[in-house]
mmCIF file of C-alpha atoms in Angstrom:
data_model
loop_
_atom_site.group_PDB
_atom_site.id
_atom_site.type_symbol
_atom_site.label_atom_id
_atom_site.label_comp_id
_atom_site.label_asym_id
_atom_site.label_seq_id
_atom_site.Cartn_x
_atom_site.Cartn_y
_atom_site.Cartn_z
ATOM 1 C CA UNK A 1 42.155 93.271 -33.065
ATOM 2 C CA UNK A 2 42.438 94.223 -29.436
ATOM 3 C CA UNK A 3 40.115 91.888 -27.579
ATOM 4 C CA UNK A 4 40.923 93.220 -24.120
ATOM 5 C CA UNK A 5 41.140 96.968 -23.639
ATOM 6 C CA UNK A 6 42.861 98.283 -20.535
ATOM 7 C CA UNK A 7 43.011 101.760 -19.045
ATOM 8 C CA UNK A 8 44.661 103.900 -17.910
ATOM 9 C CA UNK A 9 48.066 103.339 -19.491
ATOM 10 C CA UNK A 10 49.756 104.832 -16.432
ATOM 11 C CA UNK A 11 48.652 105.767 -12.955
ATOM 12 C CA UNK A 12 50.203 107.705 -10.099
ATOM 13 C CA UNK A 13 48.720 107.229 -6.646
ATOM 14 C CA UNK A 14 49.699 108.518 -3.248
ATOM 15 C CA UNK A 15 50.696 106.019 -0.605
ATOM 16 C CA UNK A 16 47.584 104.822 1.175
ATOM 17 C CA UNK A 17 45.322 105.706 -1.728
ATOM 18 C CA UNK A 18 43.179 103.479 -3.935
ATOM 19 C CA UNK A 19 44.456 102.408 -7.341
ATOM 20 C CA UNK A 20 41.808 101.530 -9.911
ATOM 21 C CA UNK A 21 42.512 99.881 -13.256
ATOM 22 C CA UNK A 22 39.783 99.064 -15.739
ATOM 23 C CA UNK A 23 39.428 96.497 -18.485
ATOM 24 C CA UNK A 24 36.815 95.741 -21.102
ATOM 25 C CA UNK A 25 36.511 92.632 -23.219
ATOM 26 C CA UNK A 26 34.718 91.847 -26.442
ATOM 27 C CA UNK A 27 34.464 88.083 -26.673
ATOM 28 C CA UNK A 28 31.429 86.853 -24.734
ATOM 29 C CA UNK A 29 32.949 83.360 -24.712
ATOM 30 C CA UNK A 30 35.575 84.524 -22.216
ATOM 31 C CA UNK A 31 34.828 83.259 -18.747
ATOM 32 C CA UNK A 32 38.073 83.601 -16.844
ATOM 33 C CA UNK A 33 39.513 87.017 -15.949
ATOM 34 C CA UNK A 34 42.853 87.196 -14.108
ATOM 35 C CA UNK A 35 45.062 90.101 -13.166
ATOM 36 C CA UNK A 36 48.833 89.871 -13.252
ATOM 37 C CA UNK A 37 51.554 91.974 -11.662
ATOM 38 C CA UNK A 38 54.882 92.323 -13.425
ATOM 39 C CA UNK A 39 58.105 93.866 -12.187
ATOM 40 C CA UNK A 40 60.823 94.909 -14.661
ATOM 41 C CA UNK A 41 62.738 91.953 -16.045
ATOM 42 C CA UNK A 42 60.432 89.391 -14.454
ATOM 43 C CA UNK A 43 57.589 87.242 -15.651
ATOM 44 C CA UNK A 44 53.994 88.125 -14.721
ATOM 45 C CA UNK A 45 52.728 86.865 -11.375
ATOM 46 C CA UNK A 46 49.076 85.956 -10.852
ATOM 47 C CA UNK A 47 47.438 88.369 -8.404
ATOM 48 C CA UNK A 48 43.781 87.508 -8.399
ATOM 49 C CA UNK A 49 41.239 86.076 -10.823
ATOM 50 C CA UNK A 50 37.477 86.011 -11.186
ATOM 51 C CA UNK A 51 34.896 83.973 -13.032
ATOM 52 C CA UNK A 52 31.517 85.341 -14.210
ATOM 53 C CA UNK A 53 29.457 83.597 -11.541
ATOM 54 C CA UNK A 54 30.404 86.305 -9.009
ATOM 55 C CA UNK A 55 30.472 90.103 -9.272
ATOM 56 C CA UNK A 56 33.288 90.729 -6.847
ATOM 57 C CA UNK A 57 36.245 88.914 -5.378
ATOM 58 C CA UNK A 58 38.550 90.188 -2.679
ATOM 59 C CA UNK A 59 41.950 88.924 -1.615
ATOM 60 C CA UNK A 60 43.706 91.094 0.935
ATOM 61 C CA UNK A 61 44.104 94.585 -0.486
ATOM 62 C CA UNK A 62 43.164 93.478 -4.003
ATOM 63 C CA UNK A 63 39.576 93.394 -5.254
ATOM 64 C CA UNK A 64 38.181 92.514 -8.665
ATOM 65 C CA UNK A 65 34.806 93.931 -9.646
ATOM 66 C CA UNK A 66 33.073 92.240 -12.564
ATOM 67 C CA UNK A 67 30.168 93.510 -14.666
ATOM 68 C CA UNK A 68 29.075 90.804 -17.063
ATOM 69 C CA UNK A 69 26.418 92.846 -18.881
ATOM 70 C CA UNK A 70 28.868 95.665 -19.573
ATOM 71 C CA UNK A 71 31.697 93.223 -20.321
ATOM 72 C CA UNK A 72 33.957 95.097 -17.950
ATOM 73 C CA UNK A 73 36.096 94.238 -14.965
ATOM 74 C CA UNK A 74 38.375 96.259 -12.760
ATOM 75 C CA UNK A 75 41.132 95.888 -10.199
ATOM 76 C CA UNK A 76 41.097 97.935 -7.023
ATOM 77 C CA UNK A 77 44.209 98.123 -4.874
ATOM 78 C CA UNK A 78 43.368 99.460 -1.455
ATOM 79 C CA UNK A 79 45.935 101.208 0.758
ATOM 80 C CA UNK A 80 48.406 101.338 -2.121
ATOM 81 C CA UNK A 81 52.050 100.984 -1.106
ATOM 82 C CA UNK A 82 55.311 101.900 -2.871
ATOM 83 C CA UNK A 83 55.984 98.166 -3.214
ATOM 84 C CA UNK A 84 52.873 97.926 -5.395
ATOM 85 C CA UNK A 85 54.626 100.016 -8.049
ATOM 86 C CA UNK A 86 54.682 97.696 -11.052
ATOM 87 C CA UNK A 87 52.927 97.029 -14.327
ATOM 88 C CA UNK A 88 49.512 95.405 -14.074
ATOM 89 C CA UNK A 89 47.916 93.402 -16.844
ATOM 90 C CA UNK A 90 44.366 92.238 -17.101
ATOM 91 C CA UNK A 91 43.703 89.166 -19.181
ATOM 92 C CA UNK A 92 40.846 87.020 -20.375
ATOM 93 C CA UNK A 93 40.325 83.552 -21.739
ATOM 94 C CA UNK A 94 37.931 80.686 -21.873
ATOM 95 C CA UNK A 95 38.078 78.791 -18.611
ATOM 96 C CA UNK A 96 39.695 75.743 -20.142
ATOM 97 C CA UNK A 97 43.115 74.264 -19.534
ATOM 98 C CA UNK A 98 44.214 74.455 -23.144
ATOM 99 C CA UNK A 99 43.297 78.040 -23.940
ATOM 100 C CA UNK A 100 45.736 80.945 -23.932
ATOM 101 C CA UNK A 101 45.271 84.231 -22.145
ATOM 102 C CA UNK A 102 44.682 87.410 -24.110
ATOM 103 C CA UNK A 103 46.279 90.344 -22.356
ATOM 104 C CA UNK A 104 45.423 94.001 -22.076
ATOM 105 C CA UNK A 105 48.150 96.516 -22.864
ATOM 106 C CA UNK A 106 49.106 97.036 -19.244
ATOM 107 C CA UNK A 107 49.015 99.828 -16.678
ATOM 108 C CA UNK A 108 52.150 101.173 -15.088
ATOM 109 C CA UNK A 109 51.377 102.035 -11.474
ATOM 110 C CA UNK A 110 53.592 104.328 -9.449
ATOM 111 C CA UNK A 111 52.824 104.737 -5.776
ATOM 112 C CA UNK A 112 54.512 107.774 -4.313
ATOM 113 C CA UNK A 113 55.571 107.899 -0.713
ATOM 114 C CA UNK B 1 50.847 78.243 -6.551
ATOM 115 C CA UNK B 2 52.401 76.128 -9.253
ATOM 116 C CA UNK B 3 55.938 76.872 -10.412
ATOM 117 C CA UNK B 4 57.128 77.370 -13.953
ATOM 118 C CA UNK B 5 60.863 77.661 -14.466
ATOM 119 C CA UNK B 6 62.455 79.185 -17.546
ATOM 120 C CA UNK B 7 66.099 78.983 -18.555
ATOM 121 C CA UNK B 8 68.220 80.890 -19.313
ATOM 122 C CA UNK B 9 67.115 84.187 -17.849
ATOM 123 C CA UNK B 10 69.438 86.127 -20.136
ATOM 124 C CA UNK B 11 71.244 85.220 -23.311
ATOM 125 C CA UNK B 12 73.347 87.164 -25.775
ATOM 126 C CA UNK B 13 74.039 85.585 -29.124
ATOM 127 C CA UNK B 14 75.594 86.560 -32.402
ATOM 128 C CA UNK B 15 73.466 87.264 -35.428
ATOM 129 C CA UNK B 16 72.881 84.109 -37.454
ATOM 130 C CA UNK B 17 73.168 81.673 -34.567
ATOM 131 C CA UNK B 18 70.366 79.740 -32.856
ATOM 132 C CA UNK B 19 69.258 79.960 -29.249
ATOM 133 C CA UNK B 20 67.213 77.464 -27.232
ATOM 134 C CA UNK B 21 65.013 78.505 -24.325
ATOM 135 C CA UNK B 22 63.628 75.914 -21.923
ATOM 136 C CA UNK B 23 60.375 76.060 -20.004
ATOM 137 C CA UNK B 24 59.649 73.553 -17.253
ATOM 138 C CA UNK B 25 56.665 72.984 -15.034
ATOM 139 C CA UNK B 26 58.293 71.964 -11.753
ATOM 140 C CA UNK B 27 55.450 70.592 -9.669
ATOM 141 C CA UNK B 28 52.728 69.754 -12.132
ATOM 142 C CA UNK B 29 52.262 68.278 -15.559
ATOM 143 C CA UNK B 30 51.336 70.609 -18.379
ATOM 144 C CA UNK B 31 49.770 69.177 -21.494
ATOM 145 C CA UNK B 32 49.736 72.663 -22.950
ATOM 146 C CA UNK B 33 52.273 75.452 -22.645
ATOM 147 C CA UNK B 34 52.241 78.877 -24.189
ATOM 148 C CA UNK B 35 55.012 81.117 -25.516
ATOM 149 C CA UNK B 36 54.722 84.880 -25.394
ATOM 150 C CA UNK B 37 56.918 87.702 -26.605
ATOM 151 C CA UNK B 38 57.096 91.066 -24.909
ATOM 152 C CA UNK B 39 58.717 94.214 -26.236
ATOM 153 C CA UNK B 40 59.796 96.955 -23.819
ATOM 154 C CA UNK B 41 56.874 98.643 -22.114
ATOM 155 C CA UNK B 42 54.404 96.609 -24.146
ATOM 156 C CA UNK B 43 51.991 93.799 -23.498
ATOM 157 C CA UNK B 44 52.525 90.076 -23.863
ATOM 158 C CA UNK B 45 51.795 88.820 -27.349
ATOM 159 C CA UNK B 46 50.978 85.162 -27.781
ATOM 160 C CA UNK B 47 53.361 83.508 -30.214
ATOM 161 C CA UNK B 48 52.318 79.886 -30.082
ATOM 162 C CA UNK B 49 50.569 77.172 -28.158
ATOM 163 C CA UNK B 50 52.710 74.137 -27.430
ATOM 164 C CA UNK B 51 51.007 70.771 -27.070
ATOM 165 C CA UNK B 52 52.764 67.734 -25.655
ATOM 166 C CA UNK B 53 53.368 65.134 -28.305
ATOM 167 C CA UNK B 54 52.039 67.158 -31.212
ATOM 168 C CA UNK B 55 52.895 70.147 -33.363
ATOM 169 C CA UNK B 56 52.641 73.625 -31.925
ATOM 170 C CA UNK B 57 49.956 76.023 -33.062
ATOM 171 C CA UNK B 58 51.386 79.363 -34.138
ATOM 172 C CA UNK B 59 49.626 82.703 -34.082
ATOM 173 C CA UNK B 60 49.197 84.619 -37.281
ATOM 174 C CA UNK B 61 52.369 86.374 -38.323
ATOM 175 C CA UNK B 62 54.723 84.158 -36.300
ATOM 176 C CA UNK B 63 57.223 82.282 -38.452
ATOM 177 C CA UNK B 64 57.128 78.656 -37.402
ATOM 178 C CA UNK B 65 60.423 77.890 -39.143
ATOM 179 C CA UNK B 66 62.140 80.637 -37.203
ATOM 180 C CA UNK B 67 60.615 79.899 -33.819
ATOM 181 C CA UNK B 68 60.792 76.137 -33.379
ATOM 182 C CA UNK B 69 58.778 74.741 -30.513
ATOM 183 C CA UNK B 70 59.138 71.258 -29.084
ATOM 184 C CA UNK B 71 57.023 69.872 -26.270
ATOM 185 C CA UNK B 72 58.540 66.463 -25.769
ATOM 186 C CA UNK B 73 57.306 65.774 -22.256
ATOM 187 C CA UNK B 74 54.573 66.864 -19.871
ATOM 188 C CA UNK B 75 56.996 69.098 -18.003
ATOM 189 C CA UNK B 76 59.215 70.575 -20.716
ATOM 190 C CA UNK B 77 58.698 72.804 -23.723
ATOM 191 C CA UNK B 78 61.505 74.433 -25.658
ATOM 192 C CA UNK B 79 61.586 77.435 -27.963
ATOM 193 C CA UNK B 80 64.470 77.647 -30.412
ATOM 194 C CA UNK B 81 65.067 80.917 -32.187
ATOM 195 C CA UNK B 82 66.845 79.931 -35.381
ATOM 196 C CA UNK B 83 69.182 82.182 -37.354
ATOM 197 C CA UNK B 84 68.592 84.954 -34.877
ATOM 198 C CA UNK B 85 68.762 88.573 -35.977
ATOM 199 C CA UNK B 86 68.797 91.803 -33.964
ATOM 200 C CA UNK B 87 65.059 92.272 -34.543
ATOM 201 C CA UNK B 88 64.478 89.019 -32.633
ATOM 202 C CA UNK B 89 65.863 90.669 -29.512
ATOM 203 C CA UNK B 90 63.034 90.637 -27.000
ATOM 204 C CA UNK B 91 61.734 89.222 -23.734
ATOM 205 C CA UNK B 92 60.334 85.727 -24.210
ATOM 206 C CA UNK B 93 58.027 84.282 -21.573
ATOM 207 C CA UNK B 94 56.497 80.847 -21.269
ATOM 208 C CA UNK B 95 53.344 79.898 -19.439
ATOM 209 C CA UNK B 96 51.648 76.720 -18.357
ATOM 210 C CA UNK B 97 48.193 76.162 -17.020
ATOM 211 C CA UNK B 98 47.669 74.277 -13.793
ATOM 212 C CA UNK B 99 44.020 73.309 -14.062
ATOM 213 C CA UNK B 100 42.717 76.598 -15.481
ATOM 214 C CA UNK B 101 45.117 79.060 -13.844
ATOM 215 C CA UNK B 102 48.098 80.216 -15.888
ATOM 216 C CA UNK B 103 51.522 80.501 -14.302
ATOM 217 C CA UNK B 104 54.465 82.164 -15.969
ATOM 218 C CA UNK B 105 58.182 81.590 -16.099
ATOM 219 C CA UNK B 106 60.559 84.356 -15.144
ATOM 220 C CA UNK B 107 61.238 85.197 -18.777
ATOM 221 C CA UNK B 108 64.299 85.141 -21.009
ATOM 222 C CA UNK B 109 65.919 88.338 -22.217
ATOM 223 C CA UNK B 110 67.368 87.602 -25.650
ATOM 224 C CA UNK B 111 69.824 90.052 -27.134
ATOM 225 C CA UNK B 112 71.113 89.403 -30.644
ATOM 226 C CA UNK B 113 74.246 91.322 -31.551
#
């Protein structure tokens, strides 16, 4: 059962444009929502994360928007650059040290110059 | 952020042999570590949760006798793929939580020939 649904599967954006990736979760017990960036042959790297007590979090060009009632969250990459081309995964878990992340299926982002 | 180191990054082994993958938390102690498996262009699938000093918890469908996990210290967990076969070829990634944020190793590409 897919507990975290991610879309789109792939995305092509012009340099300088905004990349938007969406995720939806099912388990209302989840209270920690991170986004990871992965380059080929490498492990995922934490980009930004949000908890349900806020509706938006911004770090540099990356913003997470969170809608608790809709059980949805999204990643916005402003001023997208070719170096942002990678696979992005949303994830969710309970905000406890011993709980594993459940990942979405990933979005392959290509930023064209 | 915290650093998780995984070794080796690549390994090729013959069918029927065993391979050990190490996962270390370099600058923090991790009571719990997680092992994921990732097929090409797919998401990370949780295989097992490794707890220091106790038996690992395996996800449904993961053979615990094939994928042996040992978490002997607060900074080291190992995954041993026993009697490896070509279908075990995959990208294996470990993760450890520092407080509630999960950090990932660089992954191990296992090829069984």
